Amino acid sequence: MAQSFDLVVIGGGPGGYEAAIRAAQLGMKVACIEKRLHKGKPALGGTCLNVGCIPSKALLDSTHRFHDAVHGLSAHGITVGEVAIDVKAMQARKDTVVGNLTGGIAQLFKGNGVTWLQGSGKLLAGRKVEFTPLEGAVETIDAQHVILATGSVPVNIPVAALVEDLIVDSTGALEFQSVPKRLGVIGAGVIGLELGSVWSRLGAEVVVLEAVDAFLPACDKAVAKEAMKILGKQGLDIRLGARVTGTEAKGKSVTVKFADKDGEHSEVFDKLIVAVGRRPFTDGVFSTDSGITLDERRFVHVDNQCRTSVPGVYAIGDLVRGPMLAHKAMEEGMMVAELIGGHHAQVNYDTIIGVIYTHPEIAWVGKTEEQAKSEGIDIKTGQFAFAVNGRALASNDAQGFVKFVADAATDRLLGMHVIGPGAGDIVHQGMISLEFGASVEDLQLMTFAHPTLSEVVHEAALSVDGRAIHAVQRKKK
Ligand code: FAD
Ligand code: AMP
């Protein structure tokens, strides 16, 4: 007899595994189908844990420590001998972090009674799921409900076809076993900047080629401008308006042709990272008669609670519209598990945080100044720098600022934009404020601990009305 489950989740990334665990907590009989082999072993955790968020942050942390040891410690009066990097050891540490976390998900599945089916799932008509195990015979499973959570894969562009260990995507860029002398990066998006930073900190000469003229167009303009300045000073050679038109791999180097407003150019690199975006992974995920439809951008079409066009079938995470972020996938997974369990649930897409884990970090939530203006909202803004914050100065880590965008008529907070130390954590204060519908005055009237980085949040809120204390501002009222 066919196996049957209350819920079958296809894909065990952050979206899929959270949905599976929450549904099991709610008493459902749940299976999660995941086909991934990581370094030869079946692995849960998806892109994020295996080849995305976690390994990239492990390398960003190691390389930040290296860079700080070489360039930052002397300011504290600390002298160290020659500082060296053992790339293989750094990679081994990253692999351990990944292994611990993915293994942890397998334990959570066991503890919650979620069945992990190792292999590929495909949605068929009538809410049946075809399961092709990594080993063994294909079977058809009956499912009351199905969640498609197959995530995304890197976009490949014909002008930069991958060549093993020479022209690589983000996955390959996490595995370099030595520091390239000259590294090219195509795409100045989040992934390109993070991976470019990793290898630049270890001494690679990094050139980032970006087709579009604008830098970080999703960010508030003031933040993007500051980021361009800071990252440039760190040595990232970011060339905007530079469209890659061809690549040629020869021996151990790659020649990249690109065009900008001055004409055609070429550069030679030891390695090239292609970081031009990701596409939803729909290959073989559902049969043509399953009833699933795609939207105009080839994401699985869903409503605002992740229902597909087939009753009882949901799709979440990178597979569907919205930012391709792990926490967005997770929240959608939780929401859908709750909905299937008969509870009310929704995701507030207006308060999804974006973070770029460069140093300093860049983080934002809500509307940018440009966005709010384009929507015809009469706004007021306030900005305050880390450069005069006691804690930031004490740590010798005082670049960047916090900026608020607020509705001039109602005082309601619309957006928070941070570039600076700990931005990815600090920005959560903005997210919580937006969720609670806070006004700027609410933040002005709260007591922030001294000396903390969060005092910059307080001062930025005060500065919206020209009343920051640690900067000379002409009082507005
Ligand atoms: P995924 O994590 O992609 O998981 C989908 C899983 O489904 C995969 O494991 C795949 O093997 C499996 N699958 C696919 N088809 C089938 C099938 N037919 N049967 C069975 N299994 C299948 N996001 C952040 O929020 N913060 C970050 O710092 C961050 N850093 C990143 C860094 C890099 C280098 C990259 C590449 C991505 C990063 N992301 C980050 C994005 C993040 O990884 C994704 O948004 C997130 O993983 C999406 O989760 P998901 O569950 O939708 O899909
Ligand atoms: P993201 O989608 O944020 O990961 O960013 C990917 C970036 O790659 C975008 O900013 C694109 O403009 C850029 N890009 C795409 N194709 C090319 C190309 N051929 N040359 C240079 N940049 C590109």
Coordinates of C-alpha atoms and ligand atoms in Angstrom, one line a residue:
M1 CA 0.0 0.0 0.0
A2 CA 1.2 3.5 -0.8
Q3 CA 2.6 5.5 2.1
S4 CA 0.3 8.3 3.1
F5 CA 1.0 11.6 5.1
D6 CA -1.0 14.6 6.3
L7 CA 1.7 16.7 4.8
V8 CA 4.5 16.1 2.3
V9 CA 7.1 18.8 2.0
I10 CA 9.3 18.7 -1.1
G11 CA 12.6 20.4 -0.2
G12 CA 14.4 20.5 3.1
G13 CA 15.8 24.0 3.1
P14 CA 14.9 26.7 5.7
G15 CA 11.4 27.0 4.3
G16 CA 10.7 23.3 4.0
Y17 CA 12.3 22.1 7.3
E18 CA 10.6 24.8 9.4
A19 CA 7.2 24.0 7.8
A20 CA 7.8 20.3 8.4
I21 CA 8.8 20.8 12.1
R22 CA 5.9 23.2 12.9
A23 CA 3.4 20.9 11.2
A24 CA 4.7 17.9 13.3
Q25 CA 4.4 20.1 16.4
L26 CA 0.8 20.6 15.4
G27 CA 0.2 16.9 15.4
M28 CA 0.4 16.1 11.7
K29 CA 2.1 13.1 10.1
V30 CA 4.8 14.7 8.1
A31 CA 7.4 13.7 5.5
C32 CA 10.0 15.9 4.0
I33 CA 11.7 14.9 0.8
E34 CA 15.2 16.2 0.3
K35 CA 17.6 15.0 -2.4
R36 CA 20.7 17.0 -1.6
L37 CA 24.0 15.3 -1.2
H38 CA 26.6 17.6 0.4
K39 CA 30.1 16.3 0.1
G40 CA 28.7 12.9 -0.7
K41 CA 26.3 12.7 2.2
P42 CA 22.5 13.3 2.3
A43 CA 22.0 16.6 3.9
L44 CA 19.1 18.7 5.1
G45 CA 19.2 22.5 5.4
G46 CA 19.0 23.4 1.7
T47 CA 21.1 26.1 0.0
C48 CA 21.2 28.2 3.2
L49 CA 22.9 25.7 5.5
N50 CA 25.0 23.9 2.9
V51 CA 26.1 26.4 0.3
G52 CA 24.6 29.8 1.3
C53 CA 24.1 31.8 4.4
I54 CA 26.0 29.7 6.9
P55 CA 29.2 28.7 5.0
S56 CA 29.5 32.3 3.6
K57 CA 29.2 33.7 7.1
A58 CA 31.7 31.3 8.5
L59 CA 34.2 32.4 5.9
L60 CA 33.3 36.1 6.4
D61 CA 34.0 35.7 10.1
S62 CA 37.3 33.9 9.7
T63 CA 38.5 36.4 7.1
H64 CA 37.4 39.4 9.2
R65 CA 39.4 38.0 12.1
F66 CA 42.5 37.6 9.8
H67 CA 42.1 41.1 8.4
D68 CA 41.7 42.6 11.9
A69 CA 44.7 40.8 13.2
V70 CA 46.8 42.2 10.3
H71 CA 45.3 45.7 10.1
G72 CA 43.3 46.3 13.3
L73 CA 45.1 45.1 16.3
S74 CA 48.0 47.6 16.3
A75 CA 45.6 50.4 17.0
H76 CA 44.9 48.7 20.3
G77 CA 48.6 48.5 21.1
I78 CA 48.7 44.8 20.3
T79 CA 51.6 43.5 18.4
V80 CA 51.5 40.1 16.9
G81 CA 54.1 38.1 14.9
E82 CA 53.6 37.3 11.3
V83 CA 49.9 36.5 10.7
A84 CA 49.2 33.8 8.3
I85 CA 46.1 32.1 6.9
D86 CA 45.7 28.4 6.5
V87 CA 43.0 28.3 3.9
K88 CA 42.5 24.6 4.3
A89 CA 42.0 24.9 8.0
M90 CA 39.6 27.8 7.5
Q91 CA 37.6 25.7 5.1
A92 CA 37.6 22.7 7.5
R93 CA 36.1 24.9 10.2
K94 CA 33.4 26.1 7.8
D95 CA 32.6 22.5 6.9
T96 CA 32.4 21.6 10.7
V97 CA 29.9 24.5 11.3
V98 CA 27.8 23.4 8.3
G99 CA 27.9 19.7 9.4
N100 CA 26.9 20.6 12.9
L101 CA 23.9 22.6 11.8
T102 CA 22.7 20.3 9.1
G103 CA 23.1 17.3 11.5
G104 CA 21.1 19.4 14.0
I105 CA 18.1 19.6 11.6
A106 CA 18.2 15.8 11.1
Q107 CA 18.1 15.5 14.9
L108 CA 15.1 17.9 15.1
F109 CA 13.3 15.8 12.5
K110 CA 13.9 12.7 14.6
G111 CA 12.8 14.4 17.8
N112 CA 9.6 15.8 16.2
G113 CA 8.8 12.6 14.3
V114 CA 9.3 14.1 10.8
T115 CA 10.1 11.4 8.2
W116 CA 13.0 12.4 6.0
L117 CA 12.7 10.8 2.7
Q118 CA 16.1 11.0 1.0
G119 CA 15.6 11.5 -2.7
S120 CA 13.6 13.6 -5.2
G121 CA 9.9 14.5 -5.0
K122 CA 7.6 15.4 -7.8
L123 CA 4.1 16.6 -7.5
L124 CA 1.6 14.7 -9.6
A125 CA -2.1 15.4 -10.3
G126 CA -4.5 14.7 -7.5
R127 CA -2.0 15.6 -4.7
K128 CA 0.0 12.5 -5.2
V129 CA 3.8 12.8 -4.9
E130 CA 6.2 10.7 -6.9
F131 CA 9.2 9.8 -4.7
T132 CA 12.5 8.7 -6.3
P133 CA 14.8 7.6 -3.5
L134 CA 18.6 8.1 -3.6
E135 CA 18.6 4.3 -3.6
G136 CA 15.7 2.0 -4.4
A137 CA 12.5 2.0 -6.4
V138 CA 10.3 4.9 -7.2
E139 CA 7.1 5.0 -5.2
T140 CA 3.9 7.1 -5.2
I141 CA 2.9 8.8 -1.9
D142 CA -0.6 10.0 -0.9
A143 CA -0.6 13.5 0.6
Q144 CA -3.4 15.4 2.2
H145 CA -1.4 18.6 1.8
V146 CA 1.8 19.3 -0.1
I147 CA 4.3 22.2 0.3
L148 CA 6.7 22.8 -2.6
A149 CA 9.9 24.3 -1.1
T150 CA 12.5 23.5 -3.7
G151 CA 14.3 26.8 -3.5
S152 CA 16.6 28.3 -6.1
V153 CA 19.8 27.8 -8.0
P154 CA 22.4 30.2 -9.3
V155 CA 21.7 31.8 -12.7
N156 CA 24.2 30.8 -15.4
I157 CA 24.9 33.2 -18.2
P158 CA 26.2 32.0 -21.6
V159 CA 28.9 34.7 -21.6
A160 CA 30.5 33.1 -18.5
A161 CA 29.9 29.4 -18.7
L162 CA 31.3 27.6 -15.6
V163 CA 34.7 26.0 -15.8
E164 CA 35.7 23.8 -12.9
D165 CA 37.7 25.7 -10.2
L166 CA 38.2 28.6 -12.6
I167 CA 34.9 30.1 -13.5
V168 CA 32.6 29.3 -10.6
D169 CA 29.3 30.2 -9.1
S170 CA 28.7 31.0 -5.4
T171 CA 29.0 27.3 -4.4
G172 CA 32.4 27.0 -6.1
A173 CA 33.6 30.3 -4.5
L174 CA 33.0 28.9 -1.0
E175 CA 35.5 26.1 -1.8
F176 CA 38.7 27.8 -3.0
Q177 CA 41.6 26.0 -1.4
S178 CA 44.0 28.9 -1.9
V179 CA 43.8 32.7 -2.2
P180 CA 43.6 33.8 -5.8
K181 CA 46.0 36.6 -6.7
R182 CA 43.4 38.4 -9.0
L183 CA 39.8 37.6 -8.6
G184 CA 37.0 38.7 -10.8
V185 CA 33.4 38.9 -9.6
I186 CA 30.5 39.3 -12.0
G187 CA 27.6 41.1 -10.2
A188 CA 27.7 43.6 -7.4
G189 CA 24.7 42.1 -5.6
V190 CA 24.7 40.8 -2.1
I191 CA 26.4 37.5 -2.9
G192 CA 29.1 39.1 -5.1
L193 CA 30.0 41.6 -2.5
E194 CA 30.1 39.1 0.4
L195 CA 32.2 36.6 -1.5
G196 CA 34.4 39.3 -3.0
S197 CA 35.0 40.6 0.6
V198 CA 36.0 37.1 1.8
W199 CA 38.8 36.7 -0.7
S200 CA 39.8 40.4 -0.7
R201 CA 40.4 40.3 3.0
L202 CA 42.9 37.5 2.5
G203 CA 44.8 39.5 0.0
A204 CA 43.2 38.9 -3.4
E205 CA 43.0 41.8 -5.7
V206 CA 39.3 41.8 -6.4
V207 CA 37.5 43.5 -9.4
V208 CA 33.7 43.5 -9.3
L209 CA 32.0 44.0 -12.7
E210 CA 28.4 45.2 -12.5
A211 CA 26.3 45.8 -15.6
V212 CA 24.0 48.3 -14.0
D213 CA 25.1 51.9 -13.3
A214 CA 23.4 52.1 -9.9
F215 CA 25.1 50.5 -6.8
L216 CA 22.8 48.4 -4.5
P217 CA 19.6 49.8 -6.0
A218 CA 17.5 48.1 -3.3
C219 CA 19.2 50.1 -0.6
D220 CA 18.5 53.7 0.5
K221 CA 20.7 55.9 -1.7
A222 CA 22.6 57.4 1.2
V223 CA 23.5 53.9 2.4
A224 CA 24.5 52.7 -1.0
K225 CA 26.8 55.8 -1.5
E226 CA 28.5 55.2 1.9
A227 CA 28.9 51.5 1.1
M228 CA 30.5 52.2 -2.2
K229 CA 33.0 54.5 -0.5
I230 CA 33.8 52.2 2.4
L231 CA 34.1 49.0 0.2
G232 CA 36.2 50.9 -2.3
K233 CA 38.6 52.0 0.5
Q234 CA 38.8 48.3 1.6
G235 CA 40.2 47.5 -1.9
L236 CA 37.2 46.2 -3.7
D237 CA 37.5 47.6 -7.2
I238 CA 33.8 48.0 -8.1
R239 CA 33.1 49.0 -11.7
L240 CA 29.6 50.0 -12.4
G241 CA 28.1 50.0 -15.9
A242 CA 30.4 47.2 -16.8
R243 CA 28.6 44.5 -18.7
V244 CA 30.5 41.2 -19.1
T245 CA 30.3 40.1 -22.8
G246 CA 32.5 37.1 -22.9
T247 CA 35.0 34.9 -21.0
E248 CA 37.9 32.7 -22.1
A249 CA 39.5 30.2 -19.8
K250 CA 43.0 29.2 -20.7
G251 CA 45.2 27.1 -18.5
K252 CA 45.0 28.6 -15.0
S253 CA 43.6 32.0 -15.9
V254 CA 40.5 33.5 -17.4
T255 CA 40.2 36.5 -19.6
V256 CA 37.0 38.5 -19.1
K257 CA 35.7 40.9 -21.8
F258 CA 33.3 43.6 -20.7
A259 CA 31.8 46.8 -22.1
D260 CA 31.3 50.1 -20.4
K261 CA 30.6 53.6 -21.6
D262 CA 34.2 54.0 -22.8
G263 CA 34.0 50.8 -25.0
E264 CA 35.3 47.3 -24.8
H265 CA 37.9 46.1 -22.2
S266 CA 39.4 43.0 -20.9
E267 CA 40.9 41.8 -17.7
V268 CA 42.8 38.6 -16.7
F269 CA 42.0 36.8 -13.5
D270 CA 43.1 33.7 -11.6
K271 CA 39.5 32.9 -10.7
L272 CA 36.1 34.3 -11.7
I273 CA 33.0 34.2 -9.6
V274 CA 29.6 34.5 -11.4
A275 CA 27.2 36.0 -9.0
V276 CA 24.5 37.4 -11.3
G277 CA 21.4 36.2 -9.3
R278 CA 19.4 33.1 -8.6
R279 CA 16.4 31.5 -10.3
P280 CA 13.6 29.5 -8.7
F281 CA 14.2 25.8 -9.0
T282 CA 11.2 24.2 -10.8
D283 CA 13.0 21.6 -12.9
G284 CA 11.1 18.3 -12.6
V285 CA 9.3 19.5 -9.4
F286 CA 5.8 19.0 -10.7
S287 CA 4.2 17.2 -13.6
T288 CA 2.5 19.3 -16.4
D289 CA -0.9 17.9 -15.3
S290 CA -0.4 18.8 -11.7
G291 CA -2.2 22.1 -12.1
I292 CA 0.7 24.3 -10.8
T293 CA 1.1 27.5 -12.7
L294 CA 4.0 29.9 -12.9
D295 CA 4.0 33.7 -12.8
E296 CA 5.5 36.0 -15.4
R297 CA 8.9 35.8 -13.8
R298 CA 8.7 31.9 -13.7
F299 CA 8.2 31.7 -10.0
V300 CA 5.5 29.3 -8.8
H301 CA 2.3 31.4 -8.7
V302 CA 0.9 31.8 -5.2
D303 CA -1.4 34.1 -3.4
N304 CA -0.3 36.2 -0.3
Q305 CA -0.7 33.1 1.9
C306 CA 1.4 30.9 -0.4
R307 CA -1.5 28.9 -1.9
T308 CA -0.8 27.6 -5.4
S309 CA -3.5 27.2 -8.0
V310 CA -4.1 23.6 -6.7
P311 CA -6.2 23.3 -3.5
G312 CA -4.1 21.8 -0.7
V313 CA -0.8 22.6 -2.4
Y314 CA 1.3 25.4 -1.2
A315 CA 4.7 26.9 -2.4
I316 CA 7.2 28.8 -0.2
G317 CA 10.6 30.4 -0.1
D318 CA 12.9 31.1 -3.0
L319 CA 10.5 29.2 -5.3
V320 CA 7.9 32.0 -5.0
R321 CA 7.7 35.9 -5.3
G322 CA 9.4 38.1 -2.8
P323 CA 13.0 38.4 -1.6
M324 CA 15.2 35.3 -1.8
L325 CA 16.0 35.2 1.8
A326 CA 16.2 32.4 4.3
H327 CA 14.1 34.1 7.0
K328 CA 11.4 35.0 4.5
A329 CA 11.3 31.3 3.5
M330 CA 11.2 30.2 7.2
E331 CA 8.3 32.6 8.0
E332 CA 6.3 31.3 5.0
G333 CA 7.0 27.7 6.1
M334 CA 5.6 28.5 9.5
M335 CA 2.6 30.4 8.1
V336 CA 1.6 27.5 5.8
A337 CA 2.0 24.9 8.6
E338 CA -0.3 27.0 10.8
L339 CA -2.8 27.4 7.9
I340 CA -2.9 23.7 7.2
G341 CA -3.3 23.1 11.0
G342 CA -6.5 25.3 10.8
H343 CA -5.0 28.4 12.5
H344 CA -4.8 32.0 11.3
A345 CA -1.4 33.1 10.0
Q346 CA 0.2 35.6 7.7
V347 CA 3.6 37.0 6.8
N348 CA 4.1 40.8 7.0
Y349 CA 6.1 41.3 3.8
D350 CA 6.5 45.0 4.6
T351 CA 8.9 44.2 7.5
I352 CA 11.3 41.7 5.9
I353 CA 14.9 42.7 6.8
G354 CA 17.7 42.8 4.2
V355 CA 21.3 42.3 5.4
I356 CA 24.6 42.4 3.5
Y357 CA 27.3 40.8 5.7
T358 CA 30.2 42.9 4.6
H359 CA 32.2 44.9 7.2
P360 CA 30.6 47.1 8.2
E361 CA 27.3 45.3 7.7
I362 CA 24.5 46.9 5.7
A363 CA 20.9 46.3 6.8
W364 CA 17.5 47.8 6.2
V365 CA 13.8 47.3 6.8
G366 CA 10.8 49.2 5.4
K367 CA 10.8 51.9 2.9
T368 CA 13.8 53.8 1.5
E369 CA 13.7 57.6 1.2
E370 CA 13.4 57.2 -2.6
Q371 CA 10.6 54.6 -2.4
A372 CA 8.5 56.7 0.1
K373 CA 8.9 59.8 -2.1
S374 CA 8.0 57.8 -5.3
E375 CA 4.8 56.7 -3.5
G376 CA 4.0 60.4 -2.9
I377 CA 4.4 60.3 0.9
D378 CA 5.5 63.5 2.5
I379 CA 8.5 62.3 4.6
K380 CA 11.0 63.5 7.1
T381 CA 14.4 61.8 7.7
G382 CA 17.0 61.7 10.3
Q383 CA 20.6 60.3 10.3
F384 CA 23.2 59.8 12.9
A385 CA 26.8 58.6 12.5
F386 CA 28.6 55.9 14.5
A387 CA 31.7 58.2 14.3
V388 CA 30.7 60.0 17.5
N389 CA 29.3 56.9 19.3
G390 CA 31.4 56.1 22.4
R391 CA 31.0 52.3 22.1
A392 CA 31.9 52.3 18.4
L393 CA 34.9 54.5 19.0
A394 CA 36.0 52.3 21.9
S395 CA 35.9 49.3 19.6
N396 CA 37.7 51.2 16.8
D397 CA 34.8 50.3 14.6
A398 CA 32.9 53.5 13.9
Q399 CA 32.1 53.7 10.2
G400 CA 28.6 54.3 8.9
F401 CA 25.3 55.6 10.2
V402 CA 21.7 54.9 11.1
K403 CA 19.0 56.6 9.0
F404 CA 15.2 56.8 9.7
V405 CA 12.5 57.6 7.1
A406 CA 9.2 58.7 8.7
D407 CA 5.9 60.1 7.6
A408 CA 6.0 63.8 8.1
A409 CA 2.3 64.1 8.7
T410 CA 1.8 61.3 11.2
D411 CA 5.3 60.8 12.6
R412 CA 5.0 57.1 11.9
L413 CA 8.2 55.2 11.1
L414 CA 8.4 54.0 7.5
G415 CA 11.9 52.6 7.3
M416 CA 15.3 52.1 9.0
H417 CA 18.6 51.9 7.1
V418 CA 21.9 51.0 8.8
I419 CA 25.4 50.8 7.6
G420 CA 27.8 50.2 10.5
P421 CA 29.0 47.8 13.2
G422 CA 26.4 45.2 14.0
A423 CA 23.9 46.6 11.5
G424 CA 22.3 43.2 11.0
D425 CA 21.3 43.0 14.6
I426 CA 20.6 46.7 15.2
V427 CA 18.1 46.8 12.4
H428 CA 15.8 44.5 14.3
Q429 CA 14.9 47.5 16.5
G430 CA 13.5 49.1 13.3
M431 CA 11.6 45.9 12.4
I432 CA 10.0 45.6 15.8
S433 CA 9.1 49.3 15.7
L434 CA 7.5 49.0 12.3
E435 CA 5.6 45.9 13.4
F436 CA 4.2 47.9 16.4
G437 CA 3.4 50.9 14.3
A438 CA 5.8 53.1 16.3
S439 CA 6.3 56.8 15.8
V440 CA 9.6 58.5 15.7
E441 CA 8.6 60.1 19.0
D442 CA 8.2 56.6 20.6
L443 CA 11.9 55.9 19.9
Q444 CA 12.9 59.4 21.0
L445 CA 11.2 58.9 24.4
M446 CA 12.9 55.5 25.1
T447 CA 16.0 55.1 27.2
F448 CA 18.9 53.4 25.4
A449 CA 21.8 51.9 27.5
H450 CA 25.1 53.7 27.5
P451 CA 27.5 53.0 26.0
T452 CA 26.0 50.9 23.3
L453 CA 25.9 50.9 19.5
S454 CA 22.1 51.2 19.8
E455 CA 22.5 54.8 21.1
V456 CA 23.0 55.7 17.4
V457 CA 19.4 54.5 16.9
H458 CA 18.2 56.8 19.6
E459 CA 20.2 59.8 18.2
A460 CA 19.0 59.0 14.6
A461 CA 15.4 59.2 15.9
L462 CA 16.1 62.4 17.7
S463 CA 17.8 63.8 14.6
V464 CA 14.6 63.4 12.6
D465 CA 13.4 66.4 14.5
G466 CA 16.7 68.2 14.6
R467 CA 17.3 67.4 18.3
A468 CA 20.2 64.9 18.4
I469 CA 22.5 65.6 21.3
H470 CA 25.9 64.5 20.1
A471 CA 25.9 66.5 16.9
V472 CA 25.2 70.1 16.4
Q473 CA 21.8 70.3 14.8
R474 CA 19.7 73.4 14.4
K475 CA 16.7 72.8 16.5
K476 CA 13.6 72.4 14.4
K477 CA 11.1 72.5 17.3
Ligands
FAD1 P1 16.6 26.2 -0.4 O1 17.4 26.5 0.7 O2 17.2 26.4 -1.8 O3 16.3 24.6 -0.3 C1 15.6 23.9 -1.2 C2 16.0 22.5 -1.1 O4 15.1 21.7 -2.0 C3 17.4 22.2 -1.6 O5 18.2 21.6 -0.6 C4 17.2 21.2 -2.8 O6 18.2 20.2 -2.8 C5 15.9 20.6 -2.5 N1 15.1 20.2 -3.7 C6 15.0 20.8 -4.9 N2 14.2 20.1 -5.7 C7 13.9 18.9 -5.0 C8 13.1 17.8 -5.3 N3 12.5 17.7 -6.5 N4 13.0 16.8 -4.4 C9 13.6 16.9 -3.2 N5 14.4 18.0 -2.9 C10 14.5 19.0 -3.7 N6 19.7 34.3 2.8 C11 19.7 35.0 4.0 O7 18.6 35.2 4.5 N7 20.8 35.4 4.6 C12 22.0 35.2 4.1 O8 23.0 35.5 4.7 C13 22.1 34.5 2.9 N8 23.3 34.2 2.3 C14 23.4 33.5 1.2 C15 24.7 33.3 0.6 C16 24.8 32.6 -0.5 C17 26.2 32.3 -1.1 C18 23.6 32.1 -1.2 C19 23.7 31.2 -2.4 C20 22.4 32.3 -0.7 C21 22.2 33.1 0.5 N9 21.0 33.3 1.1 C22 20.9 34.0 2.2 C23 19.7 32.9 0.4 C24 19.2 31.7 1.1 O9 20.1 30.6 1.1 C25 17.9 31.3 0.5 O10 17.0 32.4 0.5 C26 17.2 30.1 1.2 O11 18.1 29.0 1.3 C27 15.9 29.8 0.6 O12 15.3 28.7 1.3 P2 14.3 27.7 0.6 O13 13.9 26.7 1.7 O14 13.3 28.4 -0.2 O15 15.2 26.9 -0.5
AMP2 P1 21.7 39.9 -7.3 O1 20.6 39.6 -8.2 O2 21.4 40.9 -6.2 O3 22.4 38.7 -6.8 O4 22.8 40.7 -8.2 C1 23.3 40.2 -9.4 C2 23.9 41.3 -10.2 O5 24.6 40.8 -11.4 C3 22.8 42.3 -10.7 O6 23.1 43.6 -10.1 C4 23.0 42.3 -12.2 O7 22.9 43.6 -12.8 C5 24.5 41.8 -12.4 N1 24.7 41.2 -13.7 C6 23.9 40.4 -14.4 N2 24.5 40.0 -15.6 C7 25.7 40.7 -15.7 C8 26.8 40.8 -16.7 N3 26.7 40.1 -17.8 N4 27.8 41.6 -16.4 C9 27.9 42.3 -15.2 N5 26.9 42.2 -14.3 C10 25.8 41.5 -14.5

